[in-house]
CSV table of C-alpha atoms in Angstrom, one decimal:
chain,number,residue,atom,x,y,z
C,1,UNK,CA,34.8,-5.1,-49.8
C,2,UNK,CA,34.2,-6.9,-46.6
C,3,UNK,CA,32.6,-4.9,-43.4
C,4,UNK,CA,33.8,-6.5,-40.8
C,5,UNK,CA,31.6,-3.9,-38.3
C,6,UNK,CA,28.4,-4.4,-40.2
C,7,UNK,CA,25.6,-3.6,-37.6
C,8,UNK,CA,23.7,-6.7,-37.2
C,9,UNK,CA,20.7,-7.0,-39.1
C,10,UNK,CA,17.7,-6.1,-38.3
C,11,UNK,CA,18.9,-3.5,-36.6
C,12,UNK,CA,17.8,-4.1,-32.5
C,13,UNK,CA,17.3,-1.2,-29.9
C,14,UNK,CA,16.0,-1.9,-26.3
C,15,UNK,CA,15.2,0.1,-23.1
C,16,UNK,CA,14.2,-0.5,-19.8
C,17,UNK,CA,11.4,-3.0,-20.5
C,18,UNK,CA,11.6,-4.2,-24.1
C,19,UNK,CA,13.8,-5.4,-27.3
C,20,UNK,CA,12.5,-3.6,-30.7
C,21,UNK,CA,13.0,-4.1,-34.6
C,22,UNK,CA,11.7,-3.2,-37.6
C,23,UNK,CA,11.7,-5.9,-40.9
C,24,UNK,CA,10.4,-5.0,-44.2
C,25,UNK,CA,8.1,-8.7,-45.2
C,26,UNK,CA,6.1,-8.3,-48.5
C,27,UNK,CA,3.3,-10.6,-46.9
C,28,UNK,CA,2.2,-7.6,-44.5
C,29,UNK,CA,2.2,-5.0,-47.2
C,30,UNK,CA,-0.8,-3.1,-48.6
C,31,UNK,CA,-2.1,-2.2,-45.5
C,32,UNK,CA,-3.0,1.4,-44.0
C,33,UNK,CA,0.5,3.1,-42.9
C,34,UNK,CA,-0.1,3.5,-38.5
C,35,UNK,CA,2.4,5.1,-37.3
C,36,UNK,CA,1.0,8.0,-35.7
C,37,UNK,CA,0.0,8.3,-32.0
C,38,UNK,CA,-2.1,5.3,-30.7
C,39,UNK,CA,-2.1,3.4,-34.3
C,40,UNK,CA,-3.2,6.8,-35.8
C,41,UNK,CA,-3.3,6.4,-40.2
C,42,UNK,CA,0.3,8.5,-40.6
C,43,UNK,CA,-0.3,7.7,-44.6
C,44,UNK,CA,-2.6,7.8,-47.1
C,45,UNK,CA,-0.3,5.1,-49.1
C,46,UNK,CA,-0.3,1.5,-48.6
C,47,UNK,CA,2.4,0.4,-46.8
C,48,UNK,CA,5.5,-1.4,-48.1
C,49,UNK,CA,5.4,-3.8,-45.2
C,50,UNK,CA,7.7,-2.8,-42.8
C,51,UNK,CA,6.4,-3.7,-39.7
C,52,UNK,CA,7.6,-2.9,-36.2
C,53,UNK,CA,8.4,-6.0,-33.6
C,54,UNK,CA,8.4,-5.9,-29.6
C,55,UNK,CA,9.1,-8.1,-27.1
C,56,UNK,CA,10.3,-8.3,-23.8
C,57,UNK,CA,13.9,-7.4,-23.0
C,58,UNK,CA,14.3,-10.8,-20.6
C,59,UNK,CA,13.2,-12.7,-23.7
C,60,UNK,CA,17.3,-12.6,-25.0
C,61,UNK,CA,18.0,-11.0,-28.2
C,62,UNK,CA,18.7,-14.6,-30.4
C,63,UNK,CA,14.6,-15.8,-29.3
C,64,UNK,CA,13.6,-12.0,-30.1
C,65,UNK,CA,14.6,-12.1,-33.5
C,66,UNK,CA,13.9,-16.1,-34.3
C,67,UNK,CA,10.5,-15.8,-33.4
C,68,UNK,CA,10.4,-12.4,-35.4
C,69,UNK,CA,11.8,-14.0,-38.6
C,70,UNK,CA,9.6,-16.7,-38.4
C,71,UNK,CA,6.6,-14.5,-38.2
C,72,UNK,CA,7.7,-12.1,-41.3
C,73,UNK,CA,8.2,-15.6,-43.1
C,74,UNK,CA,4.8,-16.2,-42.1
C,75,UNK,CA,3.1,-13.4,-42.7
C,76,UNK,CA,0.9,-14.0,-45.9
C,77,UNK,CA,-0.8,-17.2,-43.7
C,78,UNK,CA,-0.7,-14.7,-40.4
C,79,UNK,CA,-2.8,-11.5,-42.7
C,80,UNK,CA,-4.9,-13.5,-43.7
C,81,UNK,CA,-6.0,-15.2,-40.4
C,82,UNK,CA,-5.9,-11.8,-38.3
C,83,UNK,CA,-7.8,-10.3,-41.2
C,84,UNK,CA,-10.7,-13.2,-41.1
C,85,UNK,CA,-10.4,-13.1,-37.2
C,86,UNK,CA,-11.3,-9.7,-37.3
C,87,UNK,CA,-14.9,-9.7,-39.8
C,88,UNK,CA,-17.2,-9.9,-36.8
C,89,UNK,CA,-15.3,-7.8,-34.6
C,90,UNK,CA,-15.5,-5.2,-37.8
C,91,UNK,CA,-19.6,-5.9,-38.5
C,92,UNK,CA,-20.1,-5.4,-34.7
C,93,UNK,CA,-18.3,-2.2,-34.3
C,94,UNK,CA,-19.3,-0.7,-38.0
C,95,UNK,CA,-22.8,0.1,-37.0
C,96,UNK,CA,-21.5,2.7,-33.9
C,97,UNK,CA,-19.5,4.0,-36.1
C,98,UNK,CA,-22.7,4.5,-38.5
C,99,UNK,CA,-24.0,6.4,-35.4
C,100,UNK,CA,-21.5,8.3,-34.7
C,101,UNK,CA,-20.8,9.9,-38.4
C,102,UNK,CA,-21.2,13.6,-38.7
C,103,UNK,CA,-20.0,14.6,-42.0
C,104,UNK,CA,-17.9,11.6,-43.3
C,105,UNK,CA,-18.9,9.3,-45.7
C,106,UNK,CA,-19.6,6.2,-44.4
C,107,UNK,CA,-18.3,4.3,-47.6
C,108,UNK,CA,-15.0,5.9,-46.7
C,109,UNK,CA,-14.6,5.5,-43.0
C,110,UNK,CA,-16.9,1.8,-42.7
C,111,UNK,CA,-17.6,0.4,-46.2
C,112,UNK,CA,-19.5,-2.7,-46.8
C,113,UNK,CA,-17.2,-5.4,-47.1
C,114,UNK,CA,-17.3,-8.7,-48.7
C,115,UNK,CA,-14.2,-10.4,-48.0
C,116,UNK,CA,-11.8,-10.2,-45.2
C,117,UNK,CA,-9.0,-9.0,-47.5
C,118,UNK,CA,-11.7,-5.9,-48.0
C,119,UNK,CA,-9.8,-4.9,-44.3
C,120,UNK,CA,-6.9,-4.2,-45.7
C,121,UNK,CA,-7.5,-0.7,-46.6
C,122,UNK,CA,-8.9,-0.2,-43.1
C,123,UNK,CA,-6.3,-1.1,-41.1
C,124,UNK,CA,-2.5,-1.0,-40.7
C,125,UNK,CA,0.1,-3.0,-37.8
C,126,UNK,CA,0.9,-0.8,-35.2
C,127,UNK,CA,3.1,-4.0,-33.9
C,128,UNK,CA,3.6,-7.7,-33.5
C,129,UNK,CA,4.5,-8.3,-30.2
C,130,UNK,CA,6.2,-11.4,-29.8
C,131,UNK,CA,6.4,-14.2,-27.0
C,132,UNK,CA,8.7,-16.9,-26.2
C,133,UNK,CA,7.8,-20.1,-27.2
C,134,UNK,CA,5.7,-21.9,-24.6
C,135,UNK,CA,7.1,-26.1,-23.6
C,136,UNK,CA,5.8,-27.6,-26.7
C,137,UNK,CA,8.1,-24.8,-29.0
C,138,UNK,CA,4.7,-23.2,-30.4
C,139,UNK,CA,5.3,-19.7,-31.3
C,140,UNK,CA,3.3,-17.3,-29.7
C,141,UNK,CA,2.7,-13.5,-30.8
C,142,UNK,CA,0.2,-10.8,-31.4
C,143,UNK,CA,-0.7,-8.3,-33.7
C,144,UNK,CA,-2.1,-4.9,-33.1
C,145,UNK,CA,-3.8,-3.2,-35.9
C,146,UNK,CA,-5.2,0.5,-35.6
C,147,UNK,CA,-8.3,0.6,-37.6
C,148,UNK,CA,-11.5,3.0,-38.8
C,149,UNK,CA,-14.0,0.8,-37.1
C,150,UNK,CA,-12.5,1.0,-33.4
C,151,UNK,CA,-10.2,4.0,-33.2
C,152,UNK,CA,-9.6,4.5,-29.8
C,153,UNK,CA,-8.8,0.9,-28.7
C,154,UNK,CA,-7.6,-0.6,-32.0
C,155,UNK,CA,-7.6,-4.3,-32.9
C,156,UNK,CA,-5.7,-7.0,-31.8
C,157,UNK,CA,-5.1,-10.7,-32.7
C,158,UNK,CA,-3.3,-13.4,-30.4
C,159,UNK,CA,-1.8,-16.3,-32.4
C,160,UNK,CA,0.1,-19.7,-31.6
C,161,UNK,CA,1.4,-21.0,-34.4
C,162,UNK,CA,-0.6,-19.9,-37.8
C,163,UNK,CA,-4.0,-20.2,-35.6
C,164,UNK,CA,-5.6,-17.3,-33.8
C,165,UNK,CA,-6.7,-18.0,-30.9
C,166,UNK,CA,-8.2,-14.6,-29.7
C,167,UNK,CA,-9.3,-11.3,-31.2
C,168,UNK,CA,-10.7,-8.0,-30.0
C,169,UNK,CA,-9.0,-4.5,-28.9
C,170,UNK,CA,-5.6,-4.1,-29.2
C,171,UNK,CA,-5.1,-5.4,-25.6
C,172,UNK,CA,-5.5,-9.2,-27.1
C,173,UNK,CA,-2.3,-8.7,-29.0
C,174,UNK,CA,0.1,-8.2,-26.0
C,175,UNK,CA,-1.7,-10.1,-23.1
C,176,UNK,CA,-0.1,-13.0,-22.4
C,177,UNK,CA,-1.4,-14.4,-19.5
């Protein structure tokens, strides 16, 4: 009755540079499935939420996952700012795309929008990549999305706390400095 050799959960793998997990949150489900090379759409279903989490190895496996929890427990308030963080980045980069189109339909690959949540549909979580806390005990992570509007450089949004403080390619998600 009582497994005494349970792994521990989420499960954790690292290598040479960074920790890893994967947690299942219902706030970051619905999106676009990216799981395929560079944030490539890997499903035509909405996902289920399961998102994948890095950070760096230093960072000590009990911070990893803290910061990782609090993030999935946060993720309704997180979707929604990264989504609103990202409608002008999305307008911007929508009429390239328009330029660009050969034989897709526009309505599929860049649809008008009217509403952040509209994203959804667009985009998927390729990872949060998470941060330690800075002095003050803020918790600081980003998200990168692959998306239809920019799909060789992706999207990224850099939080501390719920706020996001910076959003572009996918490069904003993971640099720190």
């Amino acid at each position: 009755m009582y497994n005494t050799d349970a792994p521990p959960y989420p499960e954790i793998n690292c290598d040479e540079y960074c920790i890893y997990t994967s947690i299942k949150s219902d706030g970051f489900s619905g999106l676009n499935v990216r799981n395929g090379p560079y944030g490539a759409l890997s499903s035509c279903e909405p996902s289920d939420g399961t998102v994948h989490y890095s950070g760096d190895k230093d960072m000590g496996t009990e911070t990893f996952l803290t910061e990782s929890k609090w993030v999935s427990d946060h993720a309704v308030e997180i979707l929604d700012a990264a989504l609103s963080a990202m409608v002008d980045q999305y307008w911007e980069n929508r009429e390239y795309v328009l330029e660009c189109l050969v034989d897709e339909d526009p309505n599929e690959v860049v649809p008008e929008i009217s509403a952040p949540q509209d994203l959804k549909i667009l985009c998927g979580i390729v990872a949060v990549h998470i941060n330690t806390p800075d002095d003050s005990g803020n918790h600081r992570f980003g998200i990168e999305f692959g998306c239809n509007w920019e799909d060789e450089h992706g999207a990224g949004v850099r939080f501390k706390n719920l706020i996001a403080i910076e959003d572009g390619h996918a490069s904003e998600a993971f640099d720190f400095r």
